[in-house]
Amino acid sequence: MIKFENVSKRYPDGTVAVDSLELEIQQGEFFVIVGPSGCGKTTTLKLINRLIPLSDGTILINGRKISEYDIHELRWNIGYVLQQIALFPHMTIEENIAIVPEMKRWGRGKVKTRIHELMNMVGLDYETYANRKPSELSGGQQQRVGVIRALAADPEIVLMDEPFSALDPISREKLQDDMLDFKENLKKTTVFVTHDMNEALKLADRICIMKNGKIVQIGTPHELVTNP
Ligand code: ADP
Ligand code: ADP
């Protein structure tokens, strides 16, 4: 599904952020990349949706090089959740979530049904919250909206960059539980980045531990715990 073949990323200043990465992420897999700050996690995500160009190697999605995709086609199929809550402050919650489905020219009815369904899935009552502005929601609620916005247009792949790290421990735990529901119900191919090993162990189908741009260990949570 997502395949890295000998992928490296060198930034213009010479920093090698990702070093000869070989990786295969399966369809429907919840794949977690864990490692300390600066090990290359965010860079790895940004390479997948071509936010930054790679320096060496090849990334394939469904057997096709990402460089061969039309950039919009590529990004429309990849939902992206950022660490910082990144909702548009002047737009309502519903408008924020509707952005990508509307770009894809989904009809109004379909968009509305989808938003209803997703908001309810994460415990945000549609009637109460759809017309509010982001500033009228708590941090945890805003990040929930960030997550469902990335899922709204039913992308094939979801990339999540430490989506819960800015939240208080209670909200974080609730959102992790939501994630487990997503995982069960949606079975989306997900690449989730975190520096928190407990979060990785809780959520992952498979965990990849990165250090200095390289993979140092890869396996299921069970494998990592029983064979550290
Ligand atoms: P992580 O997400 O694991 O914290 P990053 O992928 O952000 O790691 O960064 C990996 C390495 O690349 C770090 O050494 C970081 O300082 C460096 N880096 C990240 N972005 C840039 C950039 N735009 N220019 C130069 N170096 C960068
Ligand atoms: P352009 O760069 O051509 O102006 P846009 O920025 O409007 O295109 O974005 C096109 C697609 O890329 C949209 O689906 C949008 O959601 C997605 N996109 C925009 N910014 C990001 C980002 N930082 N990370 C991931 N996807 C993004």
mmCIF file of C-alpha atoms and ligand atoms in Angstrom:
data_model
loop_
_atom_site.group_PDB
_atom_site.id
_atom_site.type_symbol
_atom_site.label_atom_id
_atom_site.label_comp_id
_atom_site.label_asym_id
_atom_site.label_seq_id
_atom_site.Cartn_x
_atom_site.Cartn_y
_atom_site.Cartn_z
ATOM 1 C CA MET A 1 0.000 0.000 0.000
ATOM 2 C CA ILE A 2 2.674 2.530 1.122
ATOM 3 C CA LYS A 3 6.181 1.444 0.296
ATOM 4 C CA PHE A 4 9.477 3.218 0.956
ATOM 5 C CA GLU A 5 12.391 2.027 -1.115
ATOM 6 C CA ASN A 6 15.731 3.297 0.113
ATOM 7 C CA VAL A 7 14.271 6.723 0.875
ATOM 8 C CA SER A 8 16.462 9.540 2.135
ATOM 9 C CA LYS A 9 15.754 13.167 2.865
ATOM 10 C CA ARG A 10 18.537 15.679 3.121
ATOM 11 C CA TYR A 11 17.507 19.265 3.887
ATOM 12 C CA PRO A 12 19.291 22.096 2.072
ATOM 13 C CA ASP A 13 21.463 22.770 5.126
ATOM 14 C CA GLY A 14 22.835 19.218 4.904
ATOM 15 C CA THR A 15 20.797 17.639 7.725
ATOM 16 C CA VAL A 16 19.951 14.043 6.831
ATOM 17 C CA ALA A 17 16.526 13.691 8.449
ATOM 18 C CA VAL A 18 15.613 10.345 6.874
ATOM 19 C CA ASP A 19 18.345 7.897 6.003
ATOM 20 C CA SER A 20 17.860 4.995 3.555
ATOM 21 C CA LEU A 21 14.421 4.055 4.850
ATOM 22 C CA GLU A 22 12.884 0.736 3.777
ATOM 23 C CA LEU A 23 9.297 0.334 4.881
ATOM 24 C CA GLU A 24 6.069 -1.328 3.869
ATOM 25 C CA ILE A 25 2.757 -0.319 5.369
ATOM 26 C CA GLN A 26 -0.182 -2.578 4.597
ATOM 27 C CA GLN A 27 -3.669 -1.617 3.534
ATOM 28 C CA GLY A 28 -5.810 -0.924 6.599
ATOM 29 C CA GLU A 29 -2.854 -1.042 8.946
ATOM 30 C CA PHE A 30 -2.529 1.366 11.886
ATOM 31 C CA PHE A 31 1.180 2.019 11.734
ATOM 32 C CA VAL A 32 2.871 4.052 14.452
ATOM 33 C CA ILE A 33 6.262 5.702 14.129
ATOM 34 C CA VAL A 34 7.767 6.415 17.516
ATOM 35 C CA GLY A 35 11.040 8.040 18.485
ATOM 36 C CA PRO A 36 12.603 11.074 20.137
ATOM 37 C CA SER A 37 12.276 14.612 18.871
ATOM 38 C CA GLY A 38 14.386 15.140 15.761
ATOM 39 C CA CYS A 39 14.571 11.491 14.693
ATOM 40 C CA GLY A 40 12.767 12.139 11.403
ATOM 41 C CA LYS A 41 9.134 11.272 12.125
ATOM 42 C CA THR A 42 7.530 14.429 10.741
ATOM 43 C CA THR A 43 9.829 14.404 7.753
ATOM 44 C CA THR A 44 8.722 10.842 6.965
ATOM 45 C CA LEU A 45 5.064 11.907 6.996
ATOM 46 C CA LYS A 46 5.672 14.995 4.879
ATOM 47 C CA LEU A 47 7.437 12.890 2.266
ATOM 48 C CA ILE A 48 4.342 10.699 1.845
ATOM 49 C CA ASN A 49 2.038 13.513 0.737
ATOM 50 C CA ARG A 50 4.813 15.400 -1.051
ATOM 51 C CA LEU A 51 4.810 18.385 1.263
ATOM 52 C CA ILE A 52 8.583 18.133 0.816
ATOM 53 C CA PRO A 53 10.562 16.463 -1.972
ATOM 54 C CA LEU A 54 12.640 13.399 -1.254
ATOM 55 C CA SER A 55 16.368 13.404 -1.958
ATOM 56 C CA ASP A 56 16.792 9.755 -2.829
ATOM 57 C CA GLY A 57 14.800 6.574 -3.315
ATOM 58 C CA THR A 58 11.164 5.950 -4.160
ATOM 59 C CA ILE A 59 7.847 6.060 -2.333
ATOM 60 C CA LEU A 60 5.024 4.046 -3.845
ATOM 61 C CA ILE A 61 1.339 4.181 -3.000
ATOM 62 C CA ASN A 62 -0.654 1.251 -4.382
ATOM 63 C CA GLY A 63 2.334 0.340 -6.483
ATOM 64 C CA ARG A 64 2.557 3.743 -8.144
ATOM 65 C CA LYS A 65 5.319 6.274 -7.488
ATOM 66 C CA ILE A 66 4.005 9.314 -5.642
ATOM 67 C CA SER A 67 5.885 11.526 -8.094
ATOM 68 C CA GLU A 68 3.562 10.230 -10.815
ATOM 69 C CA TYR A 69 0.366 11.270 -9.062
ATOM 70 C CA ASP A 70 -1.270 14.578 -9.753
ATOM 71 C CA ILE A 71 -0.604 16.512 -6.542
ATOM 72 C CA HIS A 72 -4.292 17.161 -5.880
ATOM 73 C CA GLU A 73 -5.222 13.555 -6.534
ATOM 74 C CA LEU A 74 -2.509 12.505 -4.098
ATOM 75 C CA ARG A 75 -3.502 14.896 -1.321
ATOM 76 C CA TRP A 76 -7.209 14.345 -1.711
ATOM 77 C CA ASN A 77 -6.572 10.739 -0.914
ATOM 78 C CA ILE A 78 -4.479 11.536 2.122
ATOM 79 C CA GLY A 79 -5.980 13.088 5.235
ATOM 80 C CA TYR A 80 -3.505 14.965 7.394
ATOM 81 C CA VAL A 81 -3.835 15.802 11.080
ATOM 82 C CA LEU A 82 -1.374 18.247 12.550
ATOM 83 C CA GLN A 83 -0.071 18.534 16.073
ATOM 84 C CA GLN A 84 -1.191 22.121 16.344
ATOM 85 C CA ILE A 85 -4.916 22.536 16.053
ATOM 86 C CA ALA A 86 -5.303 24.025 12.619
ATOM 87 C CA LEU A 87 -8.960 24.877 12.149
ATOM 88 C CA PHE A 88 -9.929 28.039 10.291
ATOM 89 C CA PRO A 89 -11.055 30.398 13.070
ATOM 90 C CA HIS A 90 -13.491 32.402 10.950
ATOM 91 C CA MET A 91 -15.366 29.307 9.784
ATOM 92 C CA THR A 92 -17.871 27.218 11.708
ATOM 93 C CA ILE A 93 -17.123 23.642 12.715
ATOM 94 C CA GLU A 94 -19.323 22.331 9.919
ATOM 95 C CA GLU A 95 -17.625 24.583 7.339
ATOM 96 C CA ASN A 96 -14.205 23.476 8.525
ATOM 97 C CA ILE A 97 -15.082 19.808 8.145
ATOM 98 C CA ALA A 98 -16.760 20.360 4.779
ATOM 99 C CA ILE A 99 -13.710 21.854 3.054
ATOM 100 C CA VAL A 100 -12.320 18.776 1.360
ATOM 101 C CA PRO A 101 -15.662 17.051 0.584
ATOM 102 C CA GLU A 102 -16.748 20.294 -1.096
ATOM 103 C CA MET A 103 -13.495 20.485 -3.052
ATOM 104 C CA LYS A 104 -14.303 16.983 -4.215
ATOM 105 C CA ARG A 105 -17.719 18.293 -5.254
ATOM 106 C CA TRP A 106 -19.748 16.048 -3.019
ATOM 107 C CA GLY A 107 -23.391 17.127 -2.959
ATOM 108 C CA ARG A 108 -24.703 19.070 0.035
ATOM 109 C CA GLY A 109 -26.822 16.208 1.322
ATOM 110 C CA LYS A 110 -23.958 13.762 1.257
ATOM 111 C CA VAL A 111 -21.614 16.226 2.990
ATOM 112 C CA LYS A 112 -24.126 16.920 5.711
ATOM 113 C CA THR A 113 -24.857 13.255 6.358
ATOM 114 C CA ARG A 114 -21.161 12.512 6.582
ATOM 115 C CA ILE A 115 -20.474 15.382 8.996
ATOM 116 C CA HIS A 116 -23.382 14.319 11.173
ATOM 117 C CA GLU A 117 -22.076 10.773 11.318
ATOM 118 C CA LEU A 118 -18.479 11.766 12.085
ATOM 119 C CA MET A 119 -19.366 14.341 14.740
ATOM 120 C CA ASN A 120 -21.562 11.857 16.524
ATOM 121 C CA MET A 121 -18.839 9.252 16.304
ATOM 122 C CA VAL A 122 -16.546 11.439 18.407
ATOM 123 C CA GLY A 123 -19.246 12.608 20.778
ATOM 124 C CA LEU A 124 -19.804 16.083 19.347
ATOM 125 C CA ASP A 125 -23.541 16.617 19.078
ATOM 126 C CA TYR A 126 -24.268 18.033 15.631
ATOM 127 C CA GLU A 127 -27.089 20.349 16.694
ATOM 128 C CA THR A 128 -24.986 21.814 19.485
ATOM 129 C CA TYR A 129 -21.641 22.265 17.777
ATOM 130 C CA ALA A 130 -21.987 22.408 13.991
ATOM 131 C CA ASN A 131 -22.546 26.163 13.880
ATOM 132 C CA ARG A 132 -20.016 27.156 16.503
ATOM 133 C CA LYS A 133 -16.650 28.707 15.780
ATOM 134 C CA PRO A 134 -13.511 26.788 16.808
ATOM 135 C CA SER A 135 -12.822 29.258 19.651
ATOM 136 C CA GLU A 136 -16.082 28.159 21.271
ATOM 137 C CA LEU A 137 -14.770 24.605 21.696
ATOM 138 C CA SER A 138 -12.221 23.194 24.125
ATOM 139 C CA GLY A 139 -8.790 22.146 22.896
ATOM 140 C CA GLY A 140 -9.759 18.486 22.978
ATOM 141 C CA GLN A 141 -12.959 19.148 21.049
ATOM 142 C CA GLN A 142 -11.080 21.189 18.456
ATOM 143 C CA GLN A 143 -8.587 18.407 17.939
ATOM 144 C CA ARG A 144 -11.492 15.963 17.502
ATOM 145 C CA VAL A 145 -12.711 18.233 14.729
ATOM 146 C CA GLY A 146 -9.194 18.192 13.257
ATOM 147 C CA VAL A 147 -9.299 14.409 13.196
ATOM 148 C CA ILE A 148 -12.725 14.116 11.612
ATOM 149 C CA ARG A 149 -11.897 16.857 9.109
ATOM 150 C CA ALA A 150 -9.047 14.687 7.888
ATOM 151 C CA LEU A 151 -11.445 11.747 7.568
ATOM 152 C CA ALA A 152 -14.368 13.681 6.105
ATOM 153 C CA ALA A 153 -13.820 12.984 2.433
ATOM 154 C CA ASP A 154 -13.038 9.353 3.112
ATOM 155 C CA PRO A 155 -9.351 9.417 2.154
ATOM 156 C CA GLU A 156 -7.543 6.166 1.575
ATOM 157 C CA ILE A 157 -4.702 7.126 3.894
ATOM 158 C CA VAL A 158 -4.552 9.182 7.070
ATOM 159 C CA LEU A 159 -1.354 10.772 8.366
ATOM 160 C CA MET A 160 -1.314 11.978 11.956
ATOM 161 C CA ASP A 161 1.525 13.983 13.399
ATOM 162 C CA GLU A 162 1.432 13.832 17.204
ATOM 163 C CA PRO A 163 -2.224 14.838 17.084
ATOM 164 C CA PHE A 164 -2.778 14.617 20.846
ATOM 165 C CA SER A 165 0.488 15.852 22.250
ATOM 166 C CA ALA A 166 -0.751 19.382 22.932
ATOM 167 C CA LEU A 167 -3.719 18.136 24.951
ATOM 168 C CA ASP A 168 -4.162 17.631 28.664
ATOM 169 C CA PRO A 169 -3.844 13.990 29.822
ATOM 170 C CA ILE A 170 -7.593 13.406 30.161
ATOM 171 C CA SER A 171 -8.452 14.715 26.693
ATOM 172 C CA ARG A 172 -5.532 12.792 25.286
ATOM 173 C CA GLU A 173 -6.793 9.561 26.739
ATOM 174 C CA LYS A 174 -10.309 10.179 25.419
ATOM 175 C CA LEU A 175 -8.996 10.873 21.940
ATOM 176 C CA GLN A 176 -6.858 7.764 22.045
ATOM 177 C CA ASP A 177 -10.029 5.814 22.825
ATOM 178 C CA ASP A 178 -11.730 7.490 19.848
ATOM 179 C CA MET A 179 -8.772 6.399 17.762
ATOM 180 C CA LEU A 180 -9.310 2.802 18.793
ATOM 181 C CA ASP A 181 -12.916 3.128 17.584
ATOM 182 C CA PHE A 182 -11.761 4.588 14.247
ATOM 183 C CA LYS A 183 -9.358 1.759 13.914
ATOM 184 C CA GLU A 184 -12.059 -0.841 14.448
ATOM 185 C CA ASN A 185 -14.742 0.840 12.379
ATOM 186 C CA LEU A 186 -12.917 2.502 9.493
ATOM 187 C CA LYS A 187 -9.853 0.316 9.003
ATOM 188 C CA LYS A 188 -8.011 3.118 7.255
ATOM 189 C CA THR A 189 -4.370 2.875 6.408
ATOM 190 C CA THR A 190 -2.957 5.196 9.064
ATOM 191 C CA VAL A 191 0.532 6.450 9.765
ATOM 192 C CA PHE A 192 0.557 7.911 13.244
ATOM 193 C CA VAL A 193 3.584 9.691 14.662
ATOM 194 C CA THR A 194 4.263 10.064 18.378
ATOM 195 C CA HIS A 195 7.129 10.330 20.827
ATOM 196 C CA ASP A 196 5.019 8.535 23.449
ATOM 197 C CA MET A 197 5.689 4.795 23.543
ATOM 198 C CA ASN A 198 2.606 4.109 25.664
ATOM 199 C CA GLU A 199 0.426 5.790 23.067
ATOM 200 C CA ALA A 200 2.133 3.703 20.381
ATOM 201 C CA LEU A 201 1.585 0.469 22.309
ATOM 202 C CA LYS A 202 -2.060 1.307 22.889
ATOM 203 C CA LEU A 203 -2.927 2.182 19.299
ATOM 204 C CA ALA A 204 -0.615 0.404 16.895
ATOM 205 C CA ASP A 205 -0.999 -2.661 14.756
ATOM 206 C CA ARG A 206 2.704 -2.260 14.147
ATOM 207 C CA ILE A 207 5.301 0.064 15.631
ATOM 208 C CA CYS A 208 8.452 1.353 14.017
ATOM 209 C CA ILE A 209 11.051 2.901 16.291
ATOM 210 C CA MET A 210 13.165 5.563 14.611
ATOM 211 C CA LYS A 211 16.468 7.045 15.629
ATOM 212 C CA ASN A 212 18.615 9.460 13.647
ATOM 213 C CA GLY A 213 16.537 8.978 10.513
ATOM 214 C CA LYS A 214 16.784 5.188 10.604
ATOM 215 C CA ILE A 215 14.526 2.375 11.759
ATOM 216 C CA VAL A 216 16.022 0.685 14.783
ATOM 217 C CA GLN A 217 13.187 -1.740 15.480
ATOM 218 C CA ILE A 218 9.884 -2.726 13.927
ATOM 219 C CA GLY A 219 7.156 -5.094 15.074
ATOM 220 C CA THR A 220 3.762 -5.527 16.675
ATOM 221 C CA PRO A 221 3.302 -4.133 20.195
ATOM 222 C CA HIS A 222 3.379 -7.710 21.443
ATOM 223 C CA GLU A 223 6.669 -8.411 19.682
ATOM 224 C CA LEU A 224 8.261 -5.233 21.005
ATOM 225 C CA VAL A 225 7.176 -5.903 24.568
ATOM 226 C CA THR A 226 8.183 -9.549 24.638
ATOM 227 C CA ASN A 227 11.400 -9.075 22.670
ATOM 228 C CA PRO A 228 12.735 -5.618 23.537
HETATM 229 P P1 ADP B 1 10.759 14.581 14.447
HETATM 230 O O1 ADP B 1 9.444 14.717 13.761
HETATM 231 O O2 ADP B 1 11.094 13.168 14.779
HETATM 232 O O3 ADP B 1 10.904 15.471 15.616
HETATM 233 P P2 ADP B 1 11.830 15.920 12.110
HETATM 234 O O4 ADP B 1 11.469 15.082 10.930
HETATM 235 O O5 ADP B 1 11.031 17.131 12.376
HETATM 236 O O6 ADP B 1 11.896 14.983 13.394
HETATM 237 O O7 ADP B 1 13.348 16.374 11.969
HETATM 238 C C1 ADP B 1 14.399 15.461 11.656
HETATM 239 C C2 ADP B 1 15.705 16.238 11.574
HETATM 240 O O8 ADP B 1 15.641 17.131 10.460
HETATM 241 C C3 ADP B 1 16.028 17.087 12.789
HETATM 242 O O9 ADP B 1 17.405 17.082 12.941
HETATM 243 C C4 ADP B 1 15.522 18.453 12.386
HETATM 244 O O10 ADP B 1 16.240 19.452 13.055
HETATM 245 C C5 ADP B 1 15.822 18.471 10.899
HETATM 246 N N1 ADP B 1 14.912 19.328 10.126
HETATM 247 C C6 ADP B 1 13.569 19.286 10.118
HETATM 248 N N2 ADP B 1 13.074 20.204 9.260
HETATM 249 C C7 ADP B 1 14.140 20.832 8.721
HETATM 250 C C8 ADP B 1 14.303 21.877 7.759
HETATM 251 N N3 ADP B 1 13.254 22.450 7.177
HETATM 252 N N4 ADP B 1 15.556 22.256 7.458
HETATM 253 C C9 ADP B 1 16.624 21.670 8.028
HETATM 254 N N5 ADP B 1 16.545 20.688 8.932
HETATM 255 C C10 ADP B 1 15.320 20.268 9.279
HETATM 256 P P1 ADP B 2 -2.250 24.244 -3.519
HETATM 257 O O1 ADP B 2 -0.999 24.026 -2.723
HETATM 258 O O2 ADP B 2 -2.135 23.741 -4.938
HETATM 259 O O3 ADP B 2 -2.795 25.614 -3.407
HETATM 260 P P2 ADP B 2 -4.017 23.456 -1.459
HETATM 261 O O4 ADP B 2 -3.077 24.024 -0.494
HETATM 262 O O5 ADP B 2 -5.326 24.140 -1.677
HETATM 263 O O6 ADP B 2 -3.339 23.272 -2.891
HETATM 264 O O7 ADP B 2 -4.283 21.974 -1.028
HETATM 265 C C1 ADP B 2 -4.644 20.956 -1.923
HETATM 266 C C2 ADP B 2 -4.908 19.700 -1.125
HETATM 267 O O8 ADP B 2 -3.846 19.486 -0.224
HETATM 268 C C3 ADP B 2 -6.151 19.751 -0.241
HETATM 269 O O9 ADP B 2 -6.745 18.477 -0.227
HETATM 270 C C4 ADP B 2 -5.657 20.091 1.124
HETATM 271 O O10 ADP B 2 -6.477 19.545 2.131
HETATM 272 C C5 ADP B 2 -4.323 19.407 1.102
HETATM 273 N N1 ADP B 2 -3.381 20.113 1.958
HETATM 274 C C6 ADP B 2 -3.149 21.429 2.040
HETATM 275 N N2 ADP B 2 -2.233 21.718 2.965
HETATM 276 C C7 ADP B 2 -1.875 20.526 3.471
HETATM 277 C C8 ADP B 2 -0.974 20.127 4.467
HETATM 278 N N3 ADP B 2 -0.245 20.991 5.172
HETATM 279 N N4 ADP B 2 -0.848 18.837 4.701
HETATM 280 C C9 ADP B 2 -1.568 17.948 4.036
HETATM 281 N N5 ADP B 2 -2.435 18.243 3.087
HETATM 282 C C10 ADP B 2 -2.599 19.510 2.827
#
